[in-house]
Amino acid sequence: MNSLHYRDESTELHLGDALEVMATLPTASVDCVVTSPPQWGLRDYGTAEWVGGNPRCRHTLGTTPHQRRSVKKTGIGGHRARAEKHCRRCGSISRDKQYGLELTIDEYVHKLGEASAEIARLLTPEGTFWLNLRDGYSYHNNGTGSTRRIGPEESDQVVRHKSLMGIPWRVALHLQKRGWIIRNAIVWHKPNSIPDPAADRFSSRYEMVFLLVKQPDYHVDVSHVLEPLSQERPAHRKSHRGGNKPYTIKSPWRPLARGKNPGDVWSMSTRPLPDAHCAPFPIDLPWRCIAAGCPENGRVLDPFSGAGTTGLAARHLGRFYQGIDLRRDYHDIALRRLADSQSADIDRPEAA
């Protein structure tokens, strides 16, 4: 399968399923992976292929993510009569490789686990894997108060209506069981997040970014992303000594770095994107991940590249970029952004 959509001296874009395309790439060929997979149950990106039915039908799996994931049930005990998803209008079979519309949370988690196995193969031993995941709530109540299924139907494991599902940590702990080291659990705070209409809980203003590595020795150099020191100490404080009391300072204070470690709470505002892609993260986020976690002249991969924000950050930092996506039009958006990136101020990271 030739999945190559575009290639130049700094960028390579592939069209197709992340797992299938990654399987064709050479082992230990990537230094850094920065990606944000589709959230479970949030939206349908319209990548389904339809088999049979009425070719003139405007196929649909339903109007809500819950309907699009569900399969019609018939027979004694509600057993599934058909294992595949069908158009609710004409019965055409839906074949879809996108992530996020799995029937259960476990299926979504395990699918990301399979992708992580390919990522582990592609990464160099010192490589880093930065995974951005957003949580969500269990909605679309069916009257029982238990609408979001965790595992197989016979397991009776559910997340009750209105409960936070905890998907980022479900995924992270599953990857830990697969051998990944969770080096950081970073909170991406969004100061300008979308207004939340909920009146019986606090608004959600963050997403998670996990730093995952394959071995204890890996490439992360925080000196490339230091933040300015809050203020300079006055001269009399620099030479201050603690005297002869136990457990007090014995030498003058001298700053050892040009700035301070940014820590594991990153406050970064989202940025508008006039194109069609639904949920791009700001360039500031992949810029920081790549600057710290990818060596100079290294290679960066985003297996769910979407509008190519990771590619923009990689280009600014002089790294080679590989992107994978199911939708051709998203790659076209990414190419337009890359072509305009030299003059478009909106695409330049605040941290640069």
Coordinates of C-alpha atoms in Angstrom, one line a residue:
M1 CA 0.0 0.0 0.0
N2 CA 1.4 3.4 -1.1
S3 CA 0.1 5.8 1.5
L4 CA 2.4 8.8 0.6
H5 CA 0.3 11.9 0.1
Y6 CA 3.1 14.5 0.0
R7 CA 6.8 14.8 0.6
D8 CA 9.5 17.5 0.5
E9 CA 12.9 18.0 2.2
S10 CA 11.2 18.7 5.6
T11 CA 7.8 17.1 5.5
E12 CA 6.2 13.8 4.8
L13 CA 2.4 13.2 4.9
H14 CA 0.7 9.8 4.7
L15 CA -3.0 9.1 4.0
G16 CA -4.6 6.2 5.7
D17 CA -5.1 4.4 9.0
A18 CA -2.5 5.2 11.7
L19 CA -1.7 1.5 12.5
E20 CA -1.5 0.4 8.8
V21 CA 0.7 3.3 7.8
M22 CA 3.0 3.0 10.8
A23 CA 3.5 -0.7 10.0
T24 CA 5.2 0.4 6.8
L25 CA 7.7 2.7 8.4
P26 CA 11.2 1.6 9.4
T27 CA 12.0 0.6 13.0
A28 CA 13.8 3.2 15.2
S29 CA 13.3 5.9 12.6
V30 CA 11.5 8.5 14.8
D31 CA 12.9 10.6 17.6
C32 CA 9.8 12.1 19.0
V33 CA 6.0 11.5 18.7
V34 CA 3.5 14.3 19.6
T35 CA -0.1 13.5 19.0
S36 CA -3.7 14.1 20.1
P37 CA -6.0 11.1 19.1
P38 CA -9.7 11.7 18.6
Q39 CA -11.6 11.8 21.8
W40 CA -13.9 8.8 22.5
G41 CA -17.5 9.6 21.7
L42 CA -17.1 13.3 20.9
R43 CA -17.5 13.5 17.1
D44 CA -17.7 11.7 13.8
Y45 CA -15.0 12.9 11.3
G46 CA -16.9 11.4 8.3
T47 CA -14.3 8.9 7.2
A48 CA -16.7 5.9 6.8
E49 CA -16.8 3.8 3.6
W50 CA -20.3 2.5 2.8
V51 CA -21.0 -1.0 1.3
G52 CA -24.4 -1.9 -0.1
G53 CA -27.7 -0.1 0.5
N54 CA -28.9 2.8 -1.6
P55 CA -25.9 4.7 -3.2
R56 CA -28.0 7.9 -3.3
C57 CA -28.7 7.8 0.4
R58 CA -27.1 10.4 2.7
H59 CA -25.9 7.7 5.1
T60 CA -26.0 8.2 8.8
L61 CA -25.3 6.2 11.9
G62 CA -27.4 8.5 14.0
T63 CA -27.4 12.1 15.3
T64 CA -25.5 11.6 18.5
P65 CA -22.1 9.9 19.3
H66 CA -24.0 7.4 21.4
Q67 CA -26.2 6.4 18.4
R68 CA -23.2 6.3 16.1
R69 CA -21.4 3.8 18.4
S70 CA -24.4 1.6 19.1
V71 CA -25.5 -1.5 17.2
K72 CA -29.2 -2.4 16.9
K73 CA -30.2 -5.3 19.1
T74 CA -32.9 -7.9 18.5
G75 CA -33.8 -11.3 19.9
I76 CA -34.0 -12.8 23.3
G77 CA -31.9 -11.0 25.9
G78 CA -31.1 -8.2 23.5
H79 CA -28.3 -10.0 21.8
R80 CA -26.8 -8.3 18.7
A81 CA -28.3 -9.5 15.5
R82 CA -25.7 -7.7 13.4
A83 CA -22.1 -7.1 14.5
E84 CA -21.5 -4.3 12.0
K85 CA -22.8 -0.7 12.0
H86 CA -25.5 0.1 9.5
C87 CA -27.0 3.2 8.0
R88 CA -30.1 4.0 9.9
R89 CA -31.9 5.0 6.7
C90 CA -31.0 2.3 4.0
G91 CA -29.1 -0.4 5.9
S92 CA -25.8 0.1 4.1
I93 CA -22.8 -1.3 6.1
S94 CA -20.3 1.2 7.6
R95 CA -16.6 0.4 7.4
D96 CA -14.7 3.0 9.4
K97 CA -11.1 3.0 10.7
Q98 CA -11.3 6.2 12.7
Y99 CA -10.7 6.3 16.4
G100 CA -13.3 7.5 18.9
L101 CA -16.4 5.7 17.8
E102 CA -15.7 2.3 19.5
L103 CA -18.6 0.6 21.2
T104 CA -16.9 0.7 24.7
I105 CA -14.2 2.6 26.5
D106 CA -12.1 -0.6 26.8
E107 CA -12.2 -0.9 23.0
Y108 CA -10.9 2.6 22.6
V109 CA -8.2 2.2 25.2
H110 CA -7.0 -1.1 23.7
K111 CA -7.0 0.5 20.2
L112 CA -4.7 3.2 21.5
G113 CA -2.6 0.5 23.1
E114 CA -2.2 -1.2 19.7
A115 CA -1.1 2.2 18.2
S116 CA 1.4 2.7 21.1
A117 CA 3.0 -0.7 20.3
E118 CA 3.8 0.5 16.7
I119 CA 5.0 3.9 18.1
A120 CA 7.3 2.0 20.5
R121 CA 8.7 0.1 17.4
L122 CA 9.2 3.3 15.5
L123 CA 10.8 5.3 18.3
T124 CA 14.6 5.3 18.9
P125 CA 15.6 3.9 22.3
E126 CA 16.0 7.5 23.6
G127 CA 12.8 8.7 21.9
T128 CA 9.9 10.4 23.6
F129 CA 6.1 10.0 23.2
W130 CA 3.9 13.0 24.1
L131 CA 0.2 12.0 24.3
N132 CA -2.5 14.7 24.6
L133 CA -5.9 13.3 25.8
R134 CA -9.1 15.0 26.9
D135 CA -11.6 13.6 29.3
G136 CA -15.4 13.7 29.0
Y137 CA -18.6 13.0 30.8
S138 CA -21.1 10.2 30.5
Y139 CA -24.2 11.7 28.9
H140 CA -27.2 10.5 26.8
N141 CA -29.0 8.9 29.7
N142 CA -31.2 5.9 28.7
G143 CA -33.2 5.9 31.9
T144 CA -31.1 3.5 33.9
G145 CA -28.4 5.9 34.9
S146 CA -25.7 3.7 33.4
T147 CA -25.1 4.6 29.7
R148 CA -21.4 4.5 29.0
R149 CA -20.2 0.9 28.8
I150 CA -16.6 0.2 29.9
G151 CA -16.1 -3.4 28.7
P152 CA -18.1 -6.1 26.8
E153 CA -21.9 -6.1 27.3
E154 CA -21.9 -9.2 29.4
S155 CA -19.4 -7.6 31.9
D156 CA -22.0 -5.1 33.2
Q157 CA -19.2 -2.5 33.8
V158 CA -20.6 1.0 33.1
V159 CA -19.9 4.6 33.9
R160 CA -23.1 6.2 35.3
H161 CA -24.8 9.1 33.7
K162 CA -23.1 12.5 34.3
S163 CA -19.9 10.8 35.7
L164 CA -16.5 11.9 34.5
M165 CA -15.1 8.9 32.6
G166 CA -11.4 9.3 33.4
I167 CA -10.3 8.2 30.0
P168 CA -6.8 9.9 29.9
W169 CA -5.7 7.9 33.0
R170 CA -7.4 4.7 31.7
V171 CA -5.2 5.0 28.6
A172 CA -2.0 6.0 30.5
L173 CA -2.3 3.1 32.9
H174 CA -3.0 0.7 30.1
L175 CA 0.2 1.9 28.3
Q176 CA 2.1 1.5 31.6
K177 CA 1.0 -2.1 31.6
R178 CA 2.4 -2.5 28.1
G179 CA 5.8 -1.4 29.3
W180 CA 5.8 2.4 28.9
I181 CA 7.3 4.6 31.6
I182 CA 5.0 7.5 32.5
R183 CA 7.5 10.2 33.1
N184 CA 5.2 13.1 33.4
A185 CA 1.4 13.8 33.7
I186 CA 1.2 17.4 32.5
V187 CA -1.9 19.5 32.9
W188 CA -2.6 21.7 29.9
H189 CA -4.5 24.6 31.4
K190 CA -6.6 26.5 28.9
P191 CA -7.3 30.1 30.1
N192 CA -9.7 30.8 27.2
S193 CA -11.5 27.5 27.2
I194 CA -15.0 27.3 25.7
P195 CA -17.7 28.4 28.2
D196 CA -19.2 25.5 30.0
P197 CA -23.0 25.7 30.6
A198 CA -23.0 23.2 33.5
A199 CA -24.4 24.6 36.7
D200 CA -24.0 21.6 39.0
R201 CA -20.2 21.2 38.6
F202 CA -17.1 23.4 38.0
S203 CA -16.1 24.1 34.4
S204 CA -13.4 21.9 32.8
R205 CA -10.4 24.1 31.9
Y206 CA -7.6 21.5 31.2
E207 CA -6.5 18.5 29.2
M208 CA -3.8 16.0 30.0
V209 CA -0.4 15.6 28.2
F210 CA 1.5 12.4 29.1
L211 CA 5.3 12.1 28.6
L212 CA 5.9 8.4 27.9
V213 CA 9.3 6.8 27.3
K214 CA 10.6 3.3 26.6
Q215 CA 13.6 3.3 29.0
P216 CA 15.0 5.3 31.9
D217 CA 17.6 7.0 29.7
Y218 CA 15.9 9.2 27.1
H219 CA 16.3 12.5 25.4
V220 CA 14.6 15.4 27.2
D221 CA 16.5 18.7 27.6
V222 CA 14.4 21.1 29.7
S223 CA 17.0 23.9 29.2
H224 CA 15.5 24.6 25.8
V225 CA 12.1 25.5 27.3
L226 CA 13.0 27.4 30.5
E227 CA 10.7 30.2 31.6
P228 CA 12.0 33.5 32.8
L229 CA 12.8 33.8 36.5
S230 CA 10.0 35.7 38.3
Q231 CA 12.4 38.3 39.6
E232 CA 16.1 39.0 40.3
R233 CA 17.2 38.8 43.9
P234 CA 18.7 41.9 45.4
A235 CA 22.5 41.9 46.0
H236 CA 22.3 41.6 49.7
R237 CA 20.2 38.4 49.3
K238 CA 22.7 36.9 46.9
S239 CA 25.4 37.0 49.5
H240 CA 23.2 36.0 52.4
R241 CA 24.5 33.1 54.5
G242 CA 22.6 31.2 57.1
G243 CA 25.3 31.4 59.8
N244 CA 26.2 28.5 62.0
K245 CA 22.8 27.1 62.8
P246 CA 22.1 23.5 61.7
Y247 CA 20.4 22.9 58.4
T248 CA 20.9 26.5 57.1
I249 CA 22.5 27.7 53.9
K250 CA 26.4 27.8 54.0
S251 CA 27.1 29.4 50.6
P252 CA 25.8 32.4 48.6
W253 CA 22.8 31.9 46.4
R254 CA 23.6 31.9 42.7
P255 CA 21.1 31.0 40.0
L256 CA 22.4 28.0 38.0
A257 CA 20.2 28.4 34.9
R258 CA 18.9 31.1 32.5
G259 CA 15.4 30.5 33.7
K260 CA 13.1 28.1 35.6
N261 CA 11.7 24.7 34.8
P262 CA 8.2 25.2 33.4
G263 CA 6.8 22.5 35.6
D264 CA 3.9 20.2 34.9
V265 CA 1.1 22.8 34.6
W266 CA 1.2 24.5 31.2
S267 CA -1.0 27.5 30.8
M268 CA -1.6 27.9 27.0
S269 CA -4.5 29.6 25.3
T270 CA -6.2 27.8 22.4
R271 CA -5.9 29.5 19.0
P272 CA -8.5 30.1 16.3
L273 CA -8.3 28.1 13.1
P274 CA -10.5 29.4 10.2
D275 CA -10.2 26.0 8.3
A276 CA -12.5 23.1 8.8
H277 CA -10.6 21.0 11.3
C278 CA -12.5 20.7 14.6
A279 CA -10.0 20.5 17.4
P280 CA -6.4 21.6 16.8
F281 CA -4.3 22.3 19.8
P282 CA -2.2 25.5 19.9
I283 CA 1.3 25.4 18.3
D284 CA 2.7 26.3 21.7
L285 CA 2.0 22.8 23.0
P286 CA 3.9 20.7 20.4
W287 CA 6.6 23.4 20.2
R288 CA 7.5 22.8 23.8
C289 CA 7.3 19.0 23.5
I290 CA 9.6 19.0 20.4
A291 CA 12.0 21.6 21.7
A292 CA 12.6 19.6 24.9
G293 CA 12.0 16.0 23.6
C294 CA 13.5 15.9 20.1
P295 CA 17.3 16.2 19.4
E296 CA 18.5 18.7 16.8
N297 CA 17.9 17.5 13.2
G298 CA 15.6 14.8 14.6
R299 CA 12.4 13.3 13.2
V300 CA 8.9 14.0 14.6
L301 CA 5.8 11.9 14.0
D302 CA 2.1 12.6 14.6
P303 CA 0.0 9.6 13.7
F304 CA -3.2 11.7 14.1
S305 CA -1.9 14.8 12.4
G306 CA -5.2 16.5 11.5
A307 CA -4.5 20.2 10.5
G308 CA -0.8 19.7 11.0
T309 CA -0.1 21.9 14.0
T310 CA 2.7 19.5 15.1
G311 CA 4.2 19.8 11.7
L312 CA 4.2 23.6 12.0
A313 CA 6.1 23.4 15.3
A314 CA 8.6 20.8 13.9
R315 CA 9.3 23.2 10.9
H316 CA 9.9 26.1 13.2
L317 CA 12.4 24.0 15.2
G318 CA 14.2 22.5 12.2
R319 CA 13.0 18.9 12.6
F320 CA 11.7 16.6 9.9
Y321 CA 8.0 15.9 10.2
Q322 CA 5.9 12.9 9.4
G323 CA 2.1 13.1 9.6
I324 CA -0.7 10.5 9.2
D325 CA -4.4 11.1 8.8
L326 CA -7.4 9.4 7.3
R327 CA -8.7 12.6 5.6
R328 CA -7.1 14.0 2.5
D329 CA -8.6 17.5 3.1
Y330 CA -6.9 17.7 6.5
H331 CA -3.6 17.2 4.8
D332 CA -4.5 19.9 2.4
I333 CA -5.2 22.3 5.3
A334 CA -1.8 21.3 6.8
L335 CA 0.0 22.0 3.6
R336 CA -1.6 25.4 3.3
R337 CA -0.6 26.2 6.8
L338 CA 2.9 25.1 6.3
A339 CA 3.2 27.2 3.1
D340 CA 1.9 30.3 5.0
S341 CA 3.8 29.6 8.2
Q342 CA 6.8 31.9 7.3
S343 CA 4.6 35.0 7.3
A344 CA 1.6 34.0 9.5
D345 CA 2.1 35.4 13.0
I346 CA -0.9 33.4 14.3
D347 CA 1.1 30.3 13.8
R348 CA 4.2 31.3 15.7
P349 CA 4.4 30.0 19.2
E350 CA 4.4 32.4 22.1
A351 CA 7.3 30.4 23.6
A352 CA 9.6 31.0 20.5

